[in-house]
Short mmCIF file of N, CA and C in Angstrom, two decimals:
data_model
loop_
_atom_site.label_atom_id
_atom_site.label_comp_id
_atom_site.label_asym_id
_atom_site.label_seq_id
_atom_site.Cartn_x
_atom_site.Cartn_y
_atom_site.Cartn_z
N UNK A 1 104.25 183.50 90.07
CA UNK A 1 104.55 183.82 91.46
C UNK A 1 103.27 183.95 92.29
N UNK A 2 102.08 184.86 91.90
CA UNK A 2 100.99 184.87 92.62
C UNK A 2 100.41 183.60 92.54
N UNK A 3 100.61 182.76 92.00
CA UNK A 3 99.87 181.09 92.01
C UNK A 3 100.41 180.84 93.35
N UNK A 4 101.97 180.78 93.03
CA UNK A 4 102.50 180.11 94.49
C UNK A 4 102.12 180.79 95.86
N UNK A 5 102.11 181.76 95.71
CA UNK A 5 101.70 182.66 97.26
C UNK A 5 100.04 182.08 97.26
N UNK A 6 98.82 182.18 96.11
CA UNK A 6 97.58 181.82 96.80
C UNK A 6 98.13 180.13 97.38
N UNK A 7 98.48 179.08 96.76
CA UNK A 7 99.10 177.90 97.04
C UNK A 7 99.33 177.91 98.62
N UNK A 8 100.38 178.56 98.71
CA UNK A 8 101.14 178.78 100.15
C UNK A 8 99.67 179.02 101.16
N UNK A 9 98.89 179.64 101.09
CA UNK A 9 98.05 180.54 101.74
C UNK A 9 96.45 179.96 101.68
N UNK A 10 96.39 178.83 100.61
CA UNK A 10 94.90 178.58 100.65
C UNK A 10 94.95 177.38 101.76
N UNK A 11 95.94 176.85 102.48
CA UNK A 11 95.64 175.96 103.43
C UNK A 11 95.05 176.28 104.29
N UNK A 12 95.38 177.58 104.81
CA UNK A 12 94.87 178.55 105.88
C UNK A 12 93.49 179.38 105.73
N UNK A 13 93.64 179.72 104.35
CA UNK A 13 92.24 179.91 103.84
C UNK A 13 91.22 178.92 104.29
N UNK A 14 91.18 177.87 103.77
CA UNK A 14 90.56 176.66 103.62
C UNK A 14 89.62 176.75 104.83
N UNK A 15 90.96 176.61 106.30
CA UNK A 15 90.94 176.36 107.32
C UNK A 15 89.81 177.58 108.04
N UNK A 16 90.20 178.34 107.68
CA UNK A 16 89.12 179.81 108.04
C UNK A 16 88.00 179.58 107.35
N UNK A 17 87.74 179.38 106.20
CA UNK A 17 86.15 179.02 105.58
C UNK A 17 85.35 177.61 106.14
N UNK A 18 86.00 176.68 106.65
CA UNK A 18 85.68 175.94 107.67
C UNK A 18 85.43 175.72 108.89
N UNK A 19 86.02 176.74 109.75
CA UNK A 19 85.70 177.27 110.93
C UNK A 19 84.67 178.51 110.82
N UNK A 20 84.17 178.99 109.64
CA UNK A 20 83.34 179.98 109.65
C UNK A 20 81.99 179.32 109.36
N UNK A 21 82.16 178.14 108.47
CA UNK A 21 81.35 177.19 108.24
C UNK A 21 80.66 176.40 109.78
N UNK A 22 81.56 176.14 109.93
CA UNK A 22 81.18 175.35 111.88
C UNK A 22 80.32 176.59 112.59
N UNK A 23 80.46 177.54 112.61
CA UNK A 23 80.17 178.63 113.40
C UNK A 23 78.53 178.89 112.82
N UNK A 24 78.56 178.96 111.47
CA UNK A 24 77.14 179.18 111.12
C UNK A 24 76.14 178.01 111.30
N UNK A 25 76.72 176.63 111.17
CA UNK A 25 76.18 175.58 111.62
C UNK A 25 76.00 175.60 112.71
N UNK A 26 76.64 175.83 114.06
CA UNK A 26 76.52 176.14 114.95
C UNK A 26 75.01 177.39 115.88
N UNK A 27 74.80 178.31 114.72
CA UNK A 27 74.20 179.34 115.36
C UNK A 27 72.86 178.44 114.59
N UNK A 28 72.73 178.06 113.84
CA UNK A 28 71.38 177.50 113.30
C UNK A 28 71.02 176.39 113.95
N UNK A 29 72.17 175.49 114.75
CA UNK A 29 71.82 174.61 115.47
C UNK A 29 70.95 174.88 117.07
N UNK A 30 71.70 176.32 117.39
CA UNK A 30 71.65 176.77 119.00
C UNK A 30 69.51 177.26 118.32
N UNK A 31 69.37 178.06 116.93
CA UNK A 31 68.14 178.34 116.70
C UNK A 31 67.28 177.57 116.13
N UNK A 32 67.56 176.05 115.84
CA UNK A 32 66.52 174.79 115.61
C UNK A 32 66.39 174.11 116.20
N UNK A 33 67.83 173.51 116.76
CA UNK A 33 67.58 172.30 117.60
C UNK A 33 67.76 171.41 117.01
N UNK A 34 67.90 171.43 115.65
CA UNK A 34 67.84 170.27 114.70
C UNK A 34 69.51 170.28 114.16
N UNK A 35 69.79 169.00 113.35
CA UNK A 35 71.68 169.05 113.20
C UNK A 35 71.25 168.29 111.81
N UNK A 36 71.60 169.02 110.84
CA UNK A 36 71.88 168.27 109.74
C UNK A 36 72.79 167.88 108.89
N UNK A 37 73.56 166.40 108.54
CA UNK A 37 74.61 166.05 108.77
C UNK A 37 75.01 166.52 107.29
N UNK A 38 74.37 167.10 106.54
CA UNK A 38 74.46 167.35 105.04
C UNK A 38 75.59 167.95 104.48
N UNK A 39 75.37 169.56 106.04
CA UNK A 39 76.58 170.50 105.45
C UNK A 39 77.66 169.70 106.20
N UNK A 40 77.72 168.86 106.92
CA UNK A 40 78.96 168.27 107.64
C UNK A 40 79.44 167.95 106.45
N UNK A 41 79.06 167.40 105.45
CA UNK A 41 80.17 166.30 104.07
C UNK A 41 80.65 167.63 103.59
N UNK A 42 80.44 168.78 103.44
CA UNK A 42 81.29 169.51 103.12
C UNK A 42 82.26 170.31 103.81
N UNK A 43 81.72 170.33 104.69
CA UNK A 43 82.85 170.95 105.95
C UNK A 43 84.29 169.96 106.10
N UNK A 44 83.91 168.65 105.96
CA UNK A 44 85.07 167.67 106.12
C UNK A 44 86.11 167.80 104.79
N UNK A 45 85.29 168.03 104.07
CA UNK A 45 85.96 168.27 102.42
C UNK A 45 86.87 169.26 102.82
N UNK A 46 86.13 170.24 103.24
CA UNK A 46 87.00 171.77 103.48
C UNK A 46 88.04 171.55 104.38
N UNK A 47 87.68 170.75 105.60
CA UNK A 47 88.74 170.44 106.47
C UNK A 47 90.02 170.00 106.28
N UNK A 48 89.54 168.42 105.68
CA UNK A 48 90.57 167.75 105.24
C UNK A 48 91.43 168.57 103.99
N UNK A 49 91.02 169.59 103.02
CA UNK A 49 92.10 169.88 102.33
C UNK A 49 92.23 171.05 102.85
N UNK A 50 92.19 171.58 103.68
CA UNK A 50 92.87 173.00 104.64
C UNK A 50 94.10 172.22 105.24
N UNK A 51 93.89 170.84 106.03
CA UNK A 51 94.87 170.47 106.67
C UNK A 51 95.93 169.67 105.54
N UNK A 52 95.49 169.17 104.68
CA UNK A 52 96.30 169.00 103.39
C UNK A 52 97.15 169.73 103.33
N UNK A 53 96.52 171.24 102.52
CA UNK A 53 97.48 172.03 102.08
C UNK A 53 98.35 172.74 103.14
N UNK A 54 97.87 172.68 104.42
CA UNK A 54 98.68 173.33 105.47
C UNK A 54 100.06 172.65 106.03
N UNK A 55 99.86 171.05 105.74
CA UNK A 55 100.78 169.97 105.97
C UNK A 55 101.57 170.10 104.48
N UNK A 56 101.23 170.26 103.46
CA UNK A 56 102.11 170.89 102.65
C UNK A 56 103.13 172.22 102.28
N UNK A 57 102.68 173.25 103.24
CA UNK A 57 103.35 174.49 103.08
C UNK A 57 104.40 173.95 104.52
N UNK A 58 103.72 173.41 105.35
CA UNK A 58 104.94 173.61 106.18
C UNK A 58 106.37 172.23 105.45
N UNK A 59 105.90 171.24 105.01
CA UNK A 59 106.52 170.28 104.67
C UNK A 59 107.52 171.21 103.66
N UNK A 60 107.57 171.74 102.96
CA UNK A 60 107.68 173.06 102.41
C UNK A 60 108.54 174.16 102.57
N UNK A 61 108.74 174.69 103.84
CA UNK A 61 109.20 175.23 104.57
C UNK A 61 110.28 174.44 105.33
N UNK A 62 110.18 173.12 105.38
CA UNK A 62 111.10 172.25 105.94
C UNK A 62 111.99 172.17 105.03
N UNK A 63 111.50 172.06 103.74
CA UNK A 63 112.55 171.72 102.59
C UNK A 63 113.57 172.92 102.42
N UNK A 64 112.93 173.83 102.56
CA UNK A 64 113.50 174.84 102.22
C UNK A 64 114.60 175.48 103.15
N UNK A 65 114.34 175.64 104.80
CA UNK A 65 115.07 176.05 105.99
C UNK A 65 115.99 174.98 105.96
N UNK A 66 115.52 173.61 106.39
CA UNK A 66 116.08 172.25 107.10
C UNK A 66 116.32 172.73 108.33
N UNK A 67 115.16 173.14 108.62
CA UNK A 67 115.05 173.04 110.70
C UNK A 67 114.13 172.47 111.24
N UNK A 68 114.95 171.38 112.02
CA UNK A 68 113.97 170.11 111.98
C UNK A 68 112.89 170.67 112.98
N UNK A 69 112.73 171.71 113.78
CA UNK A 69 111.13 172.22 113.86
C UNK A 69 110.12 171.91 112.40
N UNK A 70 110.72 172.33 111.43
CA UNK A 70 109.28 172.48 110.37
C UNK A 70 109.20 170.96 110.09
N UNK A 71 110.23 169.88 110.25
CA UNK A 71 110.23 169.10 110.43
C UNK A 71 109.01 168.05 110.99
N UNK A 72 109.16 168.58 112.39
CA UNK A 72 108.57 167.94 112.89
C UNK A 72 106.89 168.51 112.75
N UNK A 73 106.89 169.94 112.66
CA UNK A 73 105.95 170.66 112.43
C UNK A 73 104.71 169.70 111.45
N UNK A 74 105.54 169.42 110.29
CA UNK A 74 104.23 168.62 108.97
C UNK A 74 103.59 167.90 109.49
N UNK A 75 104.58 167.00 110.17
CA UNK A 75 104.25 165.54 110.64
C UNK A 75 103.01 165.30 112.00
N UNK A 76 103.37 166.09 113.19
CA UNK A 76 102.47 166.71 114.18
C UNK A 76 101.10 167.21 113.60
N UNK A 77 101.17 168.03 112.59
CA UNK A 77 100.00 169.00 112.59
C UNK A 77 98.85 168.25 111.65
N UNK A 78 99.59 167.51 110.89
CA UNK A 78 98.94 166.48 110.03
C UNK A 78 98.12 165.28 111.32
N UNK A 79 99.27 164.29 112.18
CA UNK A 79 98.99 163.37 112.71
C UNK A 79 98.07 164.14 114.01
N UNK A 80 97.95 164.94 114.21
CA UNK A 80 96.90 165.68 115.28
C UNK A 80 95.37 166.44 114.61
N UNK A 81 95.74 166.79 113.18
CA UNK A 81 94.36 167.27 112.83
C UNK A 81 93.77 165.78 112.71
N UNK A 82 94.26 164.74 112.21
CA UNK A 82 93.32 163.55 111.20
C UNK A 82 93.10 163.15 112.80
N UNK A 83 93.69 163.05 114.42
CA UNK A 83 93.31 162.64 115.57
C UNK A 83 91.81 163.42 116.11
N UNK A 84 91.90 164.92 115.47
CA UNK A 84 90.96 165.63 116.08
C UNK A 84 89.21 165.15 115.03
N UNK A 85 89.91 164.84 113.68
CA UNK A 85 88.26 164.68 112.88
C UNK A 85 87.91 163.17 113.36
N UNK A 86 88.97 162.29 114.12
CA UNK A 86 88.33 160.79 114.08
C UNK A 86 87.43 160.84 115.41
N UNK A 87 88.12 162.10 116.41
CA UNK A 87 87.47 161.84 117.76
C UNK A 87 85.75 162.65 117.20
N UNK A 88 86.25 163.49 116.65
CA UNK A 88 84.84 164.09 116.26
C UNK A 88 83.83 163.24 115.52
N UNK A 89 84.25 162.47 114.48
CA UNK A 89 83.50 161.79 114.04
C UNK A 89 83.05 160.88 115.31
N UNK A 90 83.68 159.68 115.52
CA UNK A 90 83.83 159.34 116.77
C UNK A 90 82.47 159.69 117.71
N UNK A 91 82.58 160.84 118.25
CA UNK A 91 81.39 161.69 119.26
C UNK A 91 80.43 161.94 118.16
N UNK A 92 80.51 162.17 117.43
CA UNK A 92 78.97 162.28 116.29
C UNK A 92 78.38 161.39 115.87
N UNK A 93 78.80 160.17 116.11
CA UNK A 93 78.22 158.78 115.62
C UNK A 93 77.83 158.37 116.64
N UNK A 94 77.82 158.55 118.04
CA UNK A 94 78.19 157.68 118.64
C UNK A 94 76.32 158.73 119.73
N UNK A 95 76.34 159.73 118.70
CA UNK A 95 75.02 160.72 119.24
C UNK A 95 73.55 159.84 118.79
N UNK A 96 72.86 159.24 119.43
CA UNK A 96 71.67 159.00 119.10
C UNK A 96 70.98 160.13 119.20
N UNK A 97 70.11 160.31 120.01
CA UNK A 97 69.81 161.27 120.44
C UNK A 97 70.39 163.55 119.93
N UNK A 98 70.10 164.34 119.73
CA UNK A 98 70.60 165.24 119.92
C UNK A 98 69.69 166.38 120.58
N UNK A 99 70.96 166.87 121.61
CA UNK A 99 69.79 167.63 122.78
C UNK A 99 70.69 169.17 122.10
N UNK A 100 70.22 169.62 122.89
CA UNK A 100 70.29 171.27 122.44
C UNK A 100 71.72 171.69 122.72
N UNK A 101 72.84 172.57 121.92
CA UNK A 101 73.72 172.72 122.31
C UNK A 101 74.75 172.73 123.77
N UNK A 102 73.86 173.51 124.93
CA UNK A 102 74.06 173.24 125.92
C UNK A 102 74.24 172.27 127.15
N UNK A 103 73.65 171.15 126.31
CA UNK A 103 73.95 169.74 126.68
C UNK A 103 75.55 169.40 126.65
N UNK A 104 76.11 169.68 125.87
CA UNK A 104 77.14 169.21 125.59
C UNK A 104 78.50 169.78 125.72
N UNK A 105 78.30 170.90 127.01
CA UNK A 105 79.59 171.31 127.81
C UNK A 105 80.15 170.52 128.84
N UNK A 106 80.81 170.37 128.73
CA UNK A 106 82.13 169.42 129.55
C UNK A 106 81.64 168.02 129.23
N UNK A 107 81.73 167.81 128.19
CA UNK A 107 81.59 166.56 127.65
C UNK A 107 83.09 166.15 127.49
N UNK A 108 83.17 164.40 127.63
CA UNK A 108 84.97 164.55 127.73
C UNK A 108 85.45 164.45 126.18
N UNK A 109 84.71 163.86 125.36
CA UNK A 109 85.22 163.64 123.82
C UNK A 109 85.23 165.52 123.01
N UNK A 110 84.57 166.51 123.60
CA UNK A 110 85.00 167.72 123.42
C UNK A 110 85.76 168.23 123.77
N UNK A 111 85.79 167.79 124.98
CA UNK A 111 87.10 168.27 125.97
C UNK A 111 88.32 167.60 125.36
N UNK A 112 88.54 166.54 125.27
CA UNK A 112 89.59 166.17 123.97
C UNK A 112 90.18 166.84 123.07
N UNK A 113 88.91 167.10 122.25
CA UNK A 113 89.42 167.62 120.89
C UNK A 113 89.57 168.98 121.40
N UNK A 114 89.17 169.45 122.45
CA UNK A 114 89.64 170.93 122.90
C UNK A 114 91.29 171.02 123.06
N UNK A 115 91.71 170.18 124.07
CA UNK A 115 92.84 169.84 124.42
C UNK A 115 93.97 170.15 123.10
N UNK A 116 93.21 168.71 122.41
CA UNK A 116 94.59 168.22 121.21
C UNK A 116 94.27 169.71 120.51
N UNK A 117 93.27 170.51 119.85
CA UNK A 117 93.27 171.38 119.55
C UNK A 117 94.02 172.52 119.80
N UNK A 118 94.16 172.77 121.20
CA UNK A 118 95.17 173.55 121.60
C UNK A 118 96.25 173.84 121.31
N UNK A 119 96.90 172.23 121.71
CA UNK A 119 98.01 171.93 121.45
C UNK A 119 98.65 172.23 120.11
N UNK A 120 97.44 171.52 119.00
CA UNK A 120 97.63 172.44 117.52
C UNK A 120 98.12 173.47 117.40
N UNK A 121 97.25 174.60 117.95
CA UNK A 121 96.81 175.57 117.77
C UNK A 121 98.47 176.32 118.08
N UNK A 122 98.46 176.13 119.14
CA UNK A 122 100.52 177.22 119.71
C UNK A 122 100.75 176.41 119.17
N UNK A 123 101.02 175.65 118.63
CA UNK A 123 102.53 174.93 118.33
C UNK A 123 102.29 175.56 116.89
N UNK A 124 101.13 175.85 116.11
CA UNK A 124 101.66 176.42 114.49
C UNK A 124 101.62 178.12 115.15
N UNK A 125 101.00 178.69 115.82
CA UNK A 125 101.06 179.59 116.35
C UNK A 125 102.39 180.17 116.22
N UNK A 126 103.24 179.17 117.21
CA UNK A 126 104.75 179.76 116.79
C UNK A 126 105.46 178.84 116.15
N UNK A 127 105.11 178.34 115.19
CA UNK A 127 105.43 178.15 114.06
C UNK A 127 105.42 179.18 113.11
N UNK A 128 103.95 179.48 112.64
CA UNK A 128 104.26 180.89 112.27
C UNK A 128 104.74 182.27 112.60
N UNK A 129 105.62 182.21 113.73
CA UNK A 129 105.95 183.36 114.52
C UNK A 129 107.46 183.06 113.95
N UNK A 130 107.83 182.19 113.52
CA UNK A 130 108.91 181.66 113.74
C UNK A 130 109.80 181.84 112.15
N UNK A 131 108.53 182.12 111.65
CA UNK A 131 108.53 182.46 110.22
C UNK A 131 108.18 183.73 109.50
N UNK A 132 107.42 184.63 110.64
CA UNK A 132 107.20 185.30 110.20
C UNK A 132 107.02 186.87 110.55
N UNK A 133 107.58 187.73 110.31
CA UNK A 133 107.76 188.87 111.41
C UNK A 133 106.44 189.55 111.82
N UNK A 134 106.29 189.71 112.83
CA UNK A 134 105.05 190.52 113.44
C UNK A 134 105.16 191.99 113.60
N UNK A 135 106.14 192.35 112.83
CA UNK A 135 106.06 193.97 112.80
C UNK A 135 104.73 194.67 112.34
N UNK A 136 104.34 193.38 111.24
CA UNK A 136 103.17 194.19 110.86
C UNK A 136 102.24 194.20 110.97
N UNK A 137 101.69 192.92 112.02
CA UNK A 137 100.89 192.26 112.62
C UNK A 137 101.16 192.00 114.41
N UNK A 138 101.22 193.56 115.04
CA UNK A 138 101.84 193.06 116.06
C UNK A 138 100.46 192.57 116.95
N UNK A 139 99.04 192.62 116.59
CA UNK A 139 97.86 191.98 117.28
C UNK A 139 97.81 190.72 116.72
N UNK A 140 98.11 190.16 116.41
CA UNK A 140 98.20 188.86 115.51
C UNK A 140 97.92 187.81 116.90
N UNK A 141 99.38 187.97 117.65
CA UNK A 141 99.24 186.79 118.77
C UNK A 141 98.66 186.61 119.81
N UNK A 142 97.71 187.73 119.70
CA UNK A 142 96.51 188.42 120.80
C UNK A 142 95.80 187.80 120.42
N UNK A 143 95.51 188.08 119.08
CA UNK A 143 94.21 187.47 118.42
C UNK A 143 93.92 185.84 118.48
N UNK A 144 95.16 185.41 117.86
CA UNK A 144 95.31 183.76 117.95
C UNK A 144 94.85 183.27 119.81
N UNK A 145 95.80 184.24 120.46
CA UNK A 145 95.49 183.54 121.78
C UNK A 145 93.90 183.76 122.68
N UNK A 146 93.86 184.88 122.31
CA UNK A 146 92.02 185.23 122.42
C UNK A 146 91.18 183.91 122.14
N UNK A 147 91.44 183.78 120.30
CA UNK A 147 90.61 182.58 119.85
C UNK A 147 91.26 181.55 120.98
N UNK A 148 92.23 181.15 120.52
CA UNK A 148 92.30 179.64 121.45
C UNK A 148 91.83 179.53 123.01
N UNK A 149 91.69 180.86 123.44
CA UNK A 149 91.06 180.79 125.58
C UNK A 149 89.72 180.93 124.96
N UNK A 150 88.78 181.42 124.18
CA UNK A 150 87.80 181.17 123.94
C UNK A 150 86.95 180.31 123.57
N UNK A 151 87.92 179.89 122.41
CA UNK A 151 87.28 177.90 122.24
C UNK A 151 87.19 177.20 122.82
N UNK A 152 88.33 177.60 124.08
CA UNK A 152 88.26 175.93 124.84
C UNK A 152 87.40 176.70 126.14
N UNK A 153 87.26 177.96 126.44
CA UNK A 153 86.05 178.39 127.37
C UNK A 153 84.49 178.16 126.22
N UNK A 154 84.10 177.90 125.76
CA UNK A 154 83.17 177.71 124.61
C UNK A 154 82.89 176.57 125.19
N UNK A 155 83.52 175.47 125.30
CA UNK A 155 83.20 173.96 125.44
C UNK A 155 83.27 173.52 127.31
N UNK A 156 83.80 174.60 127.93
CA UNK A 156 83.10 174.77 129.34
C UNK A 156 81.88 175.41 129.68
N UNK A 157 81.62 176.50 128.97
CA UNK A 157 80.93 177.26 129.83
C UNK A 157 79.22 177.18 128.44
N UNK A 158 79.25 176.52 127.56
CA UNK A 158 78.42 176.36 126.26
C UNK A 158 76.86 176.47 127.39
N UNK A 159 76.75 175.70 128.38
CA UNK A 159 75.17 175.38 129.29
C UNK A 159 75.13 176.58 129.92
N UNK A 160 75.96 177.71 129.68
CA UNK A 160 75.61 179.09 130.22
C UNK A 160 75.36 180.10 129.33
N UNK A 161 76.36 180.00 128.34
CA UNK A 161 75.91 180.68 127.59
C UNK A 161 76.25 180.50 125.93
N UNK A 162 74.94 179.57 125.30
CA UNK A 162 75.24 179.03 124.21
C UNK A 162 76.11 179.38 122.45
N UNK A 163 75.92 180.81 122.84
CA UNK A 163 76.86 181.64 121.67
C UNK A 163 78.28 181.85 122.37
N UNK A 164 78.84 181.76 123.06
CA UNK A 164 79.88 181.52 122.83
C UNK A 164 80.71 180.77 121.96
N UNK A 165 80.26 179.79 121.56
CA UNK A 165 80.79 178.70 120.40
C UNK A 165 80.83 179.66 119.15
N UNK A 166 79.79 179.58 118.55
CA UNK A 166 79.69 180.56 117.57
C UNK A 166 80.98 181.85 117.30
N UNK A 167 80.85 182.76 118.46
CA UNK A 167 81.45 183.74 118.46
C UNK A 167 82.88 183.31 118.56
N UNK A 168 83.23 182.18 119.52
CA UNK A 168 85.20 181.80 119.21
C UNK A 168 84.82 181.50 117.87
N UNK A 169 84.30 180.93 117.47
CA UNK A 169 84.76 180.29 116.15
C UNK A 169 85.05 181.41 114.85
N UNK A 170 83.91 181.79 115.15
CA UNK A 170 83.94 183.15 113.98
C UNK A 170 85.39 184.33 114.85
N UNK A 171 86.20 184.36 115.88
CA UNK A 171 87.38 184.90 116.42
C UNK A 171 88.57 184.09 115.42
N UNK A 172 88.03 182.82 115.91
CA UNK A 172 89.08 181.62 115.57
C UNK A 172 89.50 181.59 113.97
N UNK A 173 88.15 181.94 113.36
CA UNK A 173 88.21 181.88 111.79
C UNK A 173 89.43 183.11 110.86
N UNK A 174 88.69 184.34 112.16
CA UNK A 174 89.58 185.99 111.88
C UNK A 174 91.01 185.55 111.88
N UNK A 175 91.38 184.50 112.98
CA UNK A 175 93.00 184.58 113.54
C UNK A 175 93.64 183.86 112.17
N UNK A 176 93.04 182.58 111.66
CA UNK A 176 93.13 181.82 110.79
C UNK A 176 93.66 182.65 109.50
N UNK A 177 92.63 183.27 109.34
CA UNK A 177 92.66 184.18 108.37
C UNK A 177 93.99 185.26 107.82
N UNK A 178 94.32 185.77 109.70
CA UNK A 178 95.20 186.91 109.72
C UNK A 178 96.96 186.04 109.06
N UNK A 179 96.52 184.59 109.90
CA UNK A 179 98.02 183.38 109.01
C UNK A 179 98.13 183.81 108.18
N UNK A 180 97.06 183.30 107.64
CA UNK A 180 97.31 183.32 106.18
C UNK A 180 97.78 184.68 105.09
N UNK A 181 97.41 185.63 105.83
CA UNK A 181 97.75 186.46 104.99
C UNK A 181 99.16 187.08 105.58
N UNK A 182 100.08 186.62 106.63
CA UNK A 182 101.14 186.77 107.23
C UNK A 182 102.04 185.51 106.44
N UNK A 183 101.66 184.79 106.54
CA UNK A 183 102.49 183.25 105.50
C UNK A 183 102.28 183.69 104.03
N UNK A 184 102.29 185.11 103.33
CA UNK A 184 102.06 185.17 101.85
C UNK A 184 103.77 185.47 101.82
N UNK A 185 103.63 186.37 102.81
CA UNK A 185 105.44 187.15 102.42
C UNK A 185 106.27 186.66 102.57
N UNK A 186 106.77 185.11 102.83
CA UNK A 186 107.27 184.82 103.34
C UNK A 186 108.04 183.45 101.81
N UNK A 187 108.89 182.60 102.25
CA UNK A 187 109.63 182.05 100.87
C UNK A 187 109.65 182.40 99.26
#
C-alpha cells in the first residue's frame, strides 16, 4: 500500500524537485551571468518524468471515477506540459547570445509558456480540489494561487526586480509539494 501512495505522489514530487531545481539555477544565473546547459539535462529528466507520472495518476483517477473531467484532465496536462518544454527548448536554442536575467522580461516565448502554464496550473489546481478535501489544507489554494500570480508577475516585472523568479519558483515548488502530499489520501 505505501508503494502505491509514494507512486501516486512522486509525480508531484518530481515536479517540486524540478521547480526547486530551476530556482537554484536561476539564483546562480542572476549571480554569474553565466547559464550552464549541464544541469538543464537533468532538470528535463526530472521534468519529463514528474509530468509522466502526473499524467499517470490522473489517467488513474479516470479509471477509477469515470468522470470524463479526469478524462480529459491526462490528456490536457500531458499535451500542454510536452507544449511548454518544446517552447522552452525552442527559446533556449534559439539564445545566441545570453544577457543577464533581466533582459528577458516580457519576452513573448516566456510570456507563452507563462500563459499555457497557467492554464496548467488551475485546471490541475481544481483538479485536485476536486479530489481532494481541503479541510485539512484550507491554505492550500492560497498558496497555489500566490505561486501562479507570482510566476507570471516574475516574467513581467524580472528587469525590476531579478529575484522574483527565484522566489515564485521556490513558492511554486512549496504549492507543488503541498499536492502532493494532499493526493496521498486519496484512492
Amino acid at each position: 500500500m505505501e508503494a502505491e501512495v509514494l507512486t501516486r505522489q512522486a509525480g508531484f514530487f518530481l515536479s517540486s524537485l524540478t521547480t526547486i531545481s530551476l530556482a537554484v539555477l536561476s539564483i546562480e544565473f542572476i549571480l554569474d551571468y553565466k547559464l550552464s546547459f549541464f544541469p538543464f539535462s537533468f532538470i528535463i529528466v526530472l521534468y519529463l518524468a514528474g509530468l509522466y507520472l502526473r499524467n499517470r495518476f490522473w489517467r488513474k483517477a479516470w479509471k477509477k471515477d469515470r468522470k470524463t473531467l479526469f478524462r480529459y484532465s491526462y490528456v490536457i496536462i500531458w499535451i500542454i506540459g510536452i507544449a511548454l518544454l518544446l517552447i522552452f527548448l525552442y527559446f533556449g536554442n534559439s539564445q545566441i547570445t545570453v544577457f543577464p536575467l533581466g533582459h528577458y522580461a516580457l519576452n513573448p516565448y516566456l510570456l507563452l509558456i507563462a500563459l499555457l502554464w497557467t492554464v496548467y496550473s488551475v485546471f490541475e489546481i481544481y483538479m485536485v480540489n476536486s479530489i481532494s478535501s481541503l479541510a485539512k489544507y484550507k491554505n492550500a489554494n492560497y498558496l497555489a494561487i500566490a505561486a501562479i500570480v507570482l510566476v507570471d508577475l516574475s516574467f513581467l516585472l524580472m528587469n525590476h526586480f531579478v529575484y522574483i523568479l527565484p522566489i515564485s519558483l521556490f513558492l511554486l515548488s512549496l504549492s507543488t509539494f503541498v499536492s502532493s502530499i494532499r493526493v496521498a489520501k486519496i484512492y
